[in-house]
PDB file of C-alpha atoms in Angstrom:
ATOM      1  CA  UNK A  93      18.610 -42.885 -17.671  1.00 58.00           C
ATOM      2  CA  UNK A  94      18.289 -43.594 -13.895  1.00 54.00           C
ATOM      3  CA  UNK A  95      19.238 -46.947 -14.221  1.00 62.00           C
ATOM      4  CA  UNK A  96      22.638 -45.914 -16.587  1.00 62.00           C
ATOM      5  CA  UNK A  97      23.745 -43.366 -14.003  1.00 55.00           C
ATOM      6  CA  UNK A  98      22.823 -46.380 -11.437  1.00 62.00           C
ATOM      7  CA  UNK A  99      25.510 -48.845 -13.373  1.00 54.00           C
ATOM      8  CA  UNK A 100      27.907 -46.055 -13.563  1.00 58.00           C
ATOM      9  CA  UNK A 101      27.520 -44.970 -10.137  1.00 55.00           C
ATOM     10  CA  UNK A 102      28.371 -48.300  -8.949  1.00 63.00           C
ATOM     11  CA  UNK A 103      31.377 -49.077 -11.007  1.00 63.00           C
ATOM     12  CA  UNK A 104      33.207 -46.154 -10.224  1.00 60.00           C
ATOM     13  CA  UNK A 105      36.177 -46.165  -7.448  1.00 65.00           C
ATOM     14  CA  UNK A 106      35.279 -45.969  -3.752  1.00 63.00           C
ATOM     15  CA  UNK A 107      37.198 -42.169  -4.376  1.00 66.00           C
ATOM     16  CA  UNK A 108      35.041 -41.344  -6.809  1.00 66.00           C
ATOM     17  CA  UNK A 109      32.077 -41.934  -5.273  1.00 61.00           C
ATOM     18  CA  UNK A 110      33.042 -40.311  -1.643  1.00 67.00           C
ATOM     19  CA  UNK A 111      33.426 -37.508  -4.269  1.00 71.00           C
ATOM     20  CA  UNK A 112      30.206 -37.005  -5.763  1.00 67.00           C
ATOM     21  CA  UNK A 113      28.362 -37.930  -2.621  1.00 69.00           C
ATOM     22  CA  UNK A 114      30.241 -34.573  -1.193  1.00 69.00           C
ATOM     23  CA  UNK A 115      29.628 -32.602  -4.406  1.00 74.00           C
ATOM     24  CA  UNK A 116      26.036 -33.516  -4.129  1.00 71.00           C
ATOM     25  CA  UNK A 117      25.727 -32.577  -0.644  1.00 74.00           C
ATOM     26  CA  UNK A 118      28.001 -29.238  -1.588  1.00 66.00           C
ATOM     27  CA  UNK A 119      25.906 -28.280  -4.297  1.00 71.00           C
ATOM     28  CA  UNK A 120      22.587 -29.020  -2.051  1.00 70.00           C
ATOM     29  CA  UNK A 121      23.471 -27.233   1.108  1.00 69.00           C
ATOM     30  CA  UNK A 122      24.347 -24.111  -1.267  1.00 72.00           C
ATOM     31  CA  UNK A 123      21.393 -24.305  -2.766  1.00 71.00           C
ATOM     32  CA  UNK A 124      19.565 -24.520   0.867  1.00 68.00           C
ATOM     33  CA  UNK A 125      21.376 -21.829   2.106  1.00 66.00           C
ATOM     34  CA  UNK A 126      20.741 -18.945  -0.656  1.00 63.00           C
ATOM     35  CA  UNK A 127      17.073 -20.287  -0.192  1.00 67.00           C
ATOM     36  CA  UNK A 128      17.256 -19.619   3.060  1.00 66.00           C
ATOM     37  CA  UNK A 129      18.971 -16.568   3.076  1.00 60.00           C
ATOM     38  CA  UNK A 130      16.576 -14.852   0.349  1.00 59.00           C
ATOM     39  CA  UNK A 131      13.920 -15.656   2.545  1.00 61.00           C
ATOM     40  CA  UNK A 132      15.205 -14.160   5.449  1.00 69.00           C
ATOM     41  CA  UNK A 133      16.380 -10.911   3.181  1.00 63.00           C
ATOM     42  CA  UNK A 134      13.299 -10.528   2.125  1.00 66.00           C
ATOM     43  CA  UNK A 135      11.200 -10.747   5.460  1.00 68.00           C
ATOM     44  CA  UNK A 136      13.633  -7.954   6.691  1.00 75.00           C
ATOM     45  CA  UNK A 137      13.285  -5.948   3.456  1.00 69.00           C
ATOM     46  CA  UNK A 138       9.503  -5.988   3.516  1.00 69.00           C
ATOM     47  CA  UNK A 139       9.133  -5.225   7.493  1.00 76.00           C
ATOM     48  CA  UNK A 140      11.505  -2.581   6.946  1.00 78.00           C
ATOM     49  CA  UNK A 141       9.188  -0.887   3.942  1.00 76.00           C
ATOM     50  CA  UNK A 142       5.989  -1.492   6.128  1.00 79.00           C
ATOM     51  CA  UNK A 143       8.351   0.810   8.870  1.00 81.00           C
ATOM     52  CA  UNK A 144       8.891   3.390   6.546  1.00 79.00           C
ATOM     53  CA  UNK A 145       4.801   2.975   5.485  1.00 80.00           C
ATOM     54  CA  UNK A 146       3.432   2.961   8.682  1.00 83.00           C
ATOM     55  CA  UNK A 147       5.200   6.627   9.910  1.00 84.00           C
ATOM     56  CA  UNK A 148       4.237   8.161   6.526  1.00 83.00           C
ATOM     57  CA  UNK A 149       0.710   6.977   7.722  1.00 84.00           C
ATOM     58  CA  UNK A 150       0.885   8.207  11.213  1.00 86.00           C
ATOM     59  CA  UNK A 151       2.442  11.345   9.542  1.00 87.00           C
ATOM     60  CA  UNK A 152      -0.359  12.051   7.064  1.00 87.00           C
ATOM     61  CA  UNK A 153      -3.212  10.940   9.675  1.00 86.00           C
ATOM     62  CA  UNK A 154      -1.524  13.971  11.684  1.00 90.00           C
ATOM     63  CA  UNK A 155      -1.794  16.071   8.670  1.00 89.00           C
ATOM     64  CA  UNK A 156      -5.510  14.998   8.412  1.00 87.00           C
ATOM     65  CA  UNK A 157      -6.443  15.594  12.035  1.00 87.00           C
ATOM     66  CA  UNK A 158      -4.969  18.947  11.656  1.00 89.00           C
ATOM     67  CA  UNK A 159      -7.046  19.764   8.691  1.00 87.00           C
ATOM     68  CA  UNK A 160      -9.929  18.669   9.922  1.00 84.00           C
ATOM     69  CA  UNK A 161     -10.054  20.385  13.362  1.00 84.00           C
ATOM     70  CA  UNK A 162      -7.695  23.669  12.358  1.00 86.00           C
ATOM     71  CA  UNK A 163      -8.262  24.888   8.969  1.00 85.00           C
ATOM     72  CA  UNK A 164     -11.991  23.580   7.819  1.00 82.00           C
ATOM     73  CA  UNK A 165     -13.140  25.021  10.567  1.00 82.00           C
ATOM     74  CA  UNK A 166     -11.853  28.596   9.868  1.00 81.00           C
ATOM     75  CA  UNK A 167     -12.179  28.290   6.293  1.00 80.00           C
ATOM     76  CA  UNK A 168     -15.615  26.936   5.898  1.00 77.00           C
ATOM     77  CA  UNK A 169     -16.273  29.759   8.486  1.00 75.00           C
ATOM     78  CA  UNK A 170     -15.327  32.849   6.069  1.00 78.00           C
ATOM     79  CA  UNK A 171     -16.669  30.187   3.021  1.00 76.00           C
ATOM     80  CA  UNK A 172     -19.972  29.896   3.911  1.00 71.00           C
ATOM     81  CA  UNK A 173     -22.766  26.892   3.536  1.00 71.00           C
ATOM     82  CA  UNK A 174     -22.677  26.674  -0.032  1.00 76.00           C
ATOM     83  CA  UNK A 175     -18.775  27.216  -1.092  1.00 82.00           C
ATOM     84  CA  UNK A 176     -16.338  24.749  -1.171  1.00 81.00           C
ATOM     85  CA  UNK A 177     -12.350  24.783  -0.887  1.00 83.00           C
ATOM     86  CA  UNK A 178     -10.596  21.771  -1.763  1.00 83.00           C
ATOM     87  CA  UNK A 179      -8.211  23.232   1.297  1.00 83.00           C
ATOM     88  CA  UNK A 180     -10.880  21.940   3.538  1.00 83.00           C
ATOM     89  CA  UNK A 181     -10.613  18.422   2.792  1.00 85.00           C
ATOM     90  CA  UNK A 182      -8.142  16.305   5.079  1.00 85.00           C
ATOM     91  CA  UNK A 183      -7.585  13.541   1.765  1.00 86.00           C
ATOM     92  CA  UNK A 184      -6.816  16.694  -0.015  1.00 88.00           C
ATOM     93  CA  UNK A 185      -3.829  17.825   2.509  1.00 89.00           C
ATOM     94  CA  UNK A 186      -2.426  14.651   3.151  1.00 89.00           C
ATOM     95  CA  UNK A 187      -2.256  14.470  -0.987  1.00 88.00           C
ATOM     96  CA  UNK A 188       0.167  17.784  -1.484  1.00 90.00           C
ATOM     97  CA  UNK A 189       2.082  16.930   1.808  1.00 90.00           C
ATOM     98  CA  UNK A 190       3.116  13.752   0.695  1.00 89.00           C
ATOM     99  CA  UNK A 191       3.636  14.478  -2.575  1.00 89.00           C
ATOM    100  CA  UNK A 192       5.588  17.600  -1.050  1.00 90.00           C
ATOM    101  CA  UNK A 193       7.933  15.025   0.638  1.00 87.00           C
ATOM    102  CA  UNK A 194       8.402  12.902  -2.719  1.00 86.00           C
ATOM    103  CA  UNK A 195       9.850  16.168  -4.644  1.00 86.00           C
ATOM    104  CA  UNK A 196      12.104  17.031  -1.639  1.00 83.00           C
ATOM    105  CA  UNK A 197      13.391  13.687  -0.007  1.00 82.00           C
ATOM    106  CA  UNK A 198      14.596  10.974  -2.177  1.00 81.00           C
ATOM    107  CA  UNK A 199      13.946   8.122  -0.229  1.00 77.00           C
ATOM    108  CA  UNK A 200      11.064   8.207  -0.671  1.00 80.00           C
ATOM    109  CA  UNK A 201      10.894   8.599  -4.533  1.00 81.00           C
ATOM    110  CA  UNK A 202       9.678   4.924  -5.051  1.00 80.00           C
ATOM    111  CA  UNK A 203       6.664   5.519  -3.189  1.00 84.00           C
ATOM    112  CA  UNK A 204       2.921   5.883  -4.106  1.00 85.00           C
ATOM    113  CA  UNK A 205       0.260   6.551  -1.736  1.00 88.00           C
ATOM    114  CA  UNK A 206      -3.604   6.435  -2.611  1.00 89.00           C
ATOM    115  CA  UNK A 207      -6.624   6.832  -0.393  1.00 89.00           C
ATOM    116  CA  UNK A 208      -8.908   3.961  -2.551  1.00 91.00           C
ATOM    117  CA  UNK A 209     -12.109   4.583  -2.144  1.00 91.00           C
ATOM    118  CA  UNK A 210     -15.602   2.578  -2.855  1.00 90.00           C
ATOM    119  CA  UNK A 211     -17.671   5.998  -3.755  1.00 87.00           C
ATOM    120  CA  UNK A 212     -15.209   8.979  -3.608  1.00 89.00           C
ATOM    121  CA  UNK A 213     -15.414  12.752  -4.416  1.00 87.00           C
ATOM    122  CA  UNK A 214     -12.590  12.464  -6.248  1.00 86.00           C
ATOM    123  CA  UNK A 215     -13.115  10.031  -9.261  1.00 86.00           C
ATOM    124  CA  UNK A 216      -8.851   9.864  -9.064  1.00 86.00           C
ATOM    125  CA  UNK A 217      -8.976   7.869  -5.993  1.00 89.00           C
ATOM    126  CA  UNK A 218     -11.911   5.516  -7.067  1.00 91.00           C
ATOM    127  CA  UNK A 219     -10.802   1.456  -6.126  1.00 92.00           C
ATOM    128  CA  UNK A 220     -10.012  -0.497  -8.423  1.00 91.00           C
ATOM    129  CA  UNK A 221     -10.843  -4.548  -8.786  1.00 92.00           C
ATOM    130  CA  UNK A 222      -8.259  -5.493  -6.500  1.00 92.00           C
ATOM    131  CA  UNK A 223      -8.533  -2.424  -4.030  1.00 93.00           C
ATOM    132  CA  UNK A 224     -11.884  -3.185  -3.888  1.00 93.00           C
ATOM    133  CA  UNK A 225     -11.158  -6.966  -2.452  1.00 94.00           C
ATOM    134  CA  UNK A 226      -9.491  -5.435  -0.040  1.00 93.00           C
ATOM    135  CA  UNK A 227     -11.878  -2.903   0.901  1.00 93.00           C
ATOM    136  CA  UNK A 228     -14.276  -5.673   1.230  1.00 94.00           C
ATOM    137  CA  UNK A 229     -12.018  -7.826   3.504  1.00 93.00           C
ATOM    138  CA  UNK A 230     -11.913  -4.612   5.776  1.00 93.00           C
ATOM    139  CA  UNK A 231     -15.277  -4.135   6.186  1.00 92.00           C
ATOM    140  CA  UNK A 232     -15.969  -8.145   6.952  1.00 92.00           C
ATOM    141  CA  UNK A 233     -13.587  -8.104   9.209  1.00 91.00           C
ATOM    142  CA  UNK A 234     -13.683  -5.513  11.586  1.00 86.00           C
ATOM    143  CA  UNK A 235     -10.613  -6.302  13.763  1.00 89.00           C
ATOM    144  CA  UNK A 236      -8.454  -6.057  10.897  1.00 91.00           C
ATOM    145  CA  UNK A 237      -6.537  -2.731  10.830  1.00 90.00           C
ATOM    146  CA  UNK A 238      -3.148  -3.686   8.019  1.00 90.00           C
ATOM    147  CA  UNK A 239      -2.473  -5.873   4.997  1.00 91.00           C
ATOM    148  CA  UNK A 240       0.443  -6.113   3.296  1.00 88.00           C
ATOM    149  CA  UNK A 241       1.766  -8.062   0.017  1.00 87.00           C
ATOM    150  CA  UNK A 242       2.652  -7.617  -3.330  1.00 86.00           C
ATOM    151  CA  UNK A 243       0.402  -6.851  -6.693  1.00 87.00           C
ATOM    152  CA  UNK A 244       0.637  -5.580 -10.144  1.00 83.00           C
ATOM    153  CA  UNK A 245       0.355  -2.253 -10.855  1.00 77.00           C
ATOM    154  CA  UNK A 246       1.168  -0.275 -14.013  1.00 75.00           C
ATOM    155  CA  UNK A 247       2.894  -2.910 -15.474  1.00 78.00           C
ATOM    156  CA  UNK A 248       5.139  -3.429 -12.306  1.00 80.00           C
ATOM    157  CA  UNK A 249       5.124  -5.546  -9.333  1.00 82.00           C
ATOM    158  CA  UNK A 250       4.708  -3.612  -5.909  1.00 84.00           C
ATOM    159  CA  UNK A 251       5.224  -4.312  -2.968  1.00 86.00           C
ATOM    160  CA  UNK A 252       1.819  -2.648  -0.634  1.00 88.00           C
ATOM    161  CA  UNK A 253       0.809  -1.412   2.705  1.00 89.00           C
ATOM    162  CA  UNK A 254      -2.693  -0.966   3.360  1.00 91.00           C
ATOM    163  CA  UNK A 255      -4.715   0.154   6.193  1.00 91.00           C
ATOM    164  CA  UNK A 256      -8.334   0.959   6.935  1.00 92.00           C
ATOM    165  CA  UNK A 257     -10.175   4.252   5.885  1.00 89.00           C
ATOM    166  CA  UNK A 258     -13.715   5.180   7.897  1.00 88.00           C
ATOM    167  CA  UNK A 259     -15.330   8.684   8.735  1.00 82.00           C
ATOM    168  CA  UNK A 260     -15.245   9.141  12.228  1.00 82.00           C
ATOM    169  CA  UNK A 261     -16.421  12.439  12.055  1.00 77.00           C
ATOM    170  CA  UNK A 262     -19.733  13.443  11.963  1.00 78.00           C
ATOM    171  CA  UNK A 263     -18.912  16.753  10.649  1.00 75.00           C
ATOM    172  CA  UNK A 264     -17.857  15.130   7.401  1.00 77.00           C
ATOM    173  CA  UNK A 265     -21.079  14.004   6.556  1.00 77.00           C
ATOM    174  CA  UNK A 266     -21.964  17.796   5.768  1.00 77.00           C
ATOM    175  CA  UNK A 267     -20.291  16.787   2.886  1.00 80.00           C
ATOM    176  CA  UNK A 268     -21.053  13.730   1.815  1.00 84.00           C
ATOM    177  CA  UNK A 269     -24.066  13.045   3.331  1.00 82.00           C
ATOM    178  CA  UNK A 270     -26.758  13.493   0.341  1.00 84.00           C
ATOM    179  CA  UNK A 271     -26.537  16.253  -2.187  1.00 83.00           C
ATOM    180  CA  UNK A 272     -29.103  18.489  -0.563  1.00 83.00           C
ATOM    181  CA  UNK A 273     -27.144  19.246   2.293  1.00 81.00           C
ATOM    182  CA  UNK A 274     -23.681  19.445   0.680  1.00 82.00           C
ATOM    183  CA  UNK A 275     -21.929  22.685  -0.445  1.00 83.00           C
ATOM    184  CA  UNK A 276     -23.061  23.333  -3.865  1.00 84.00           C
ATOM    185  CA  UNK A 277     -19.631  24.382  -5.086  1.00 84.00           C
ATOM    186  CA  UNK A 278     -18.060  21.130  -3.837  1.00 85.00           C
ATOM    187  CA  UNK A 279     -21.569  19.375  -6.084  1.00 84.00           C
ATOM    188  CA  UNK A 280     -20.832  21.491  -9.261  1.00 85.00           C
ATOM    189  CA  UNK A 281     -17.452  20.584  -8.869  1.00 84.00           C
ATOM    190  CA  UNK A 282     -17.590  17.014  -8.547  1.00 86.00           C
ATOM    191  CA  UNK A 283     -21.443  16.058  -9.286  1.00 83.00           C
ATOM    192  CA  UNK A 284     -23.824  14.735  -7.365  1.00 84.00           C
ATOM    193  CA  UNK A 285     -22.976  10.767  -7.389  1.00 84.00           C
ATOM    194  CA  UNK A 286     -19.197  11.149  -6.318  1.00 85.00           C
ATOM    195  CA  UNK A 287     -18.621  11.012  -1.940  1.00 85.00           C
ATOM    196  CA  UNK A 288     -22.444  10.821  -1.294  1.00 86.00           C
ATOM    197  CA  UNK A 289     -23.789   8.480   0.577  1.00 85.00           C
ATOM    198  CA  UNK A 290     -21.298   7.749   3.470  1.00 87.00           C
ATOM    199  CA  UNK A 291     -22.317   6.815   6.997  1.00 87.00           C
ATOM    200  CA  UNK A 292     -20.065   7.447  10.301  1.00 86.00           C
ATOM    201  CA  UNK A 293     -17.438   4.654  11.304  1.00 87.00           C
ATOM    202  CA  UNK A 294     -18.234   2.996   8.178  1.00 88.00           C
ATOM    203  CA  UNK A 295     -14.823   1.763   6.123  1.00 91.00           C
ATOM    204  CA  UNK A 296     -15.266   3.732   3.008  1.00 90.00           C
ATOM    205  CA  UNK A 297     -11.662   2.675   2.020  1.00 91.00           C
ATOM    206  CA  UNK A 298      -8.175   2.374   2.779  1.00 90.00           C
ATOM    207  CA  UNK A 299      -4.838   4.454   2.936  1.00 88.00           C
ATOM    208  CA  UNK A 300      -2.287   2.240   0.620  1.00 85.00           C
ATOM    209  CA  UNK A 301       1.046   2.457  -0.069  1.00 83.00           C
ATOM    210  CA  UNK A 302       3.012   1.037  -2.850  1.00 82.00           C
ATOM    211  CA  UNK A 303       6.425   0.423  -3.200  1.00 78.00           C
ATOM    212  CA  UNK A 304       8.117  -0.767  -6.723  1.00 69.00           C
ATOM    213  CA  UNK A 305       9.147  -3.975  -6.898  1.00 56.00           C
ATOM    214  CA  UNK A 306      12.305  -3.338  -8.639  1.00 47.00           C
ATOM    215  CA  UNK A 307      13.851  -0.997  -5.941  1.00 54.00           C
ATOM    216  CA  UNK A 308      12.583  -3.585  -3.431  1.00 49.00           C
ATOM    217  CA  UNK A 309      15.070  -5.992  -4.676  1.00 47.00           C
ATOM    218  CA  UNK A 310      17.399  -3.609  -4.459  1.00 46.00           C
ATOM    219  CA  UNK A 311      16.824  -2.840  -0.692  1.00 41.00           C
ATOM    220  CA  UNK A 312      17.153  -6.701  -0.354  1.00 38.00           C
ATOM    221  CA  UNK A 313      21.022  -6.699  -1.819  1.00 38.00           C
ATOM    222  CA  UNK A 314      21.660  -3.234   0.490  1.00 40.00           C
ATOM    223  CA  UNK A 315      20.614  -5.443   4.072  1.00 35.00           C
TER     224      UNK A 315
END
């Protein structure tokens, strides 16, 4: 075939050929170009995401320092040793705050936060296969504080933000130290296998955010 488009090539008027040569080089610097220029689209699109990620983060972190140092202190005060309030628990706050801004702002509709965790209290933010990896990766690496990429999820492709979950607390291990010392209510509630066992400064998990994949190529036609 090469060598028939070779013959015909060559037989063809000097015009003709001046023409295809610039048709080629048309049709190649096009397809350069939008190359090029998806590339660059999506770089932007995906730092400006991680942006949008990284204040929710800072946001909720604030919402977790708060929580920690505020209100568990008072409530566990009028609680007692052996209740337990789900109030009390910063992961807990940052949850309905977040999910508080999802219902009332729009932009931020598309997306989903999770704190994965290796061993949590809450079975609904147990790590999956590919959370896990990550987890992993923290914890090896200790300099490490974001990733960032894309993976499937729910039969979707997302676009994720991830940063590094530890206890640096120590007053959170009264909780999920072992089961002797932990509130009994929080133990009835949740048994005694889930968020036991942590240690301090120890990355337990991470704070992820996803963002669909679908409205991501969206954002890259709006830039």
């Amino acid at each position: 075939m090469l060598r028939k488009f070779s013959f015909y090539f060559n037989n063809l008027a000097l015009a003709q050929k001046l023409t295809i040569l610039l048709l080629v080089i048309f049709v190649g610097g096009i397809t350069f170009s939008g190359i090029a220029l998806a590339n660059i689209l999506n770089y932007k699109a995906q730092n400006e995401i991680t942006s949008n990620a990284l204040l929710l983060l800072r946001t909720l972190n604030s919402v977790r320092y708060y929580t920690n140092n505020e209100v568990t202190p008072h409530l566990q005060a009028s609680l007692g040793n052996e209740e337990f309030s789900p109030q009390t628990v910063p992961a807990y706050s940052s949850r309905k705050v977040f999910d508080a801004l999802r219902k009332d702002n729009n932009s931020y509709q598309d997306f989903l936060y999770k704190e994965a965790m290796l061993k949590p209290t809450n079975p609904q933010d147990m790590a999956d296969s590919f959370e896990t990896e990550i987890i992993q990766n923290f914890r090896q690496n200790k300099n490490m504080q974001q990733v960032s990429g894309f993976r499937s999820f729910q039969e979707e492709k997302y676009f994720y933000v991830a940063r590094p979950l530890a206890i640096n607390d120590a007053s959170c291990l009264r909780c999920h130290s072992t089961p002797e010392v932990a509130p009994k209510e929080m133990i009835k509630i949740y048994g005694d296998q889930n968020g036991i066992g942590w240690k301090l400064n120890e990355v337990l998990g991470f704070k992820l955010f996803l963002y669909q994949r679908m409205k991501f190529c969206k954002t890259l036609v709006n830039l």
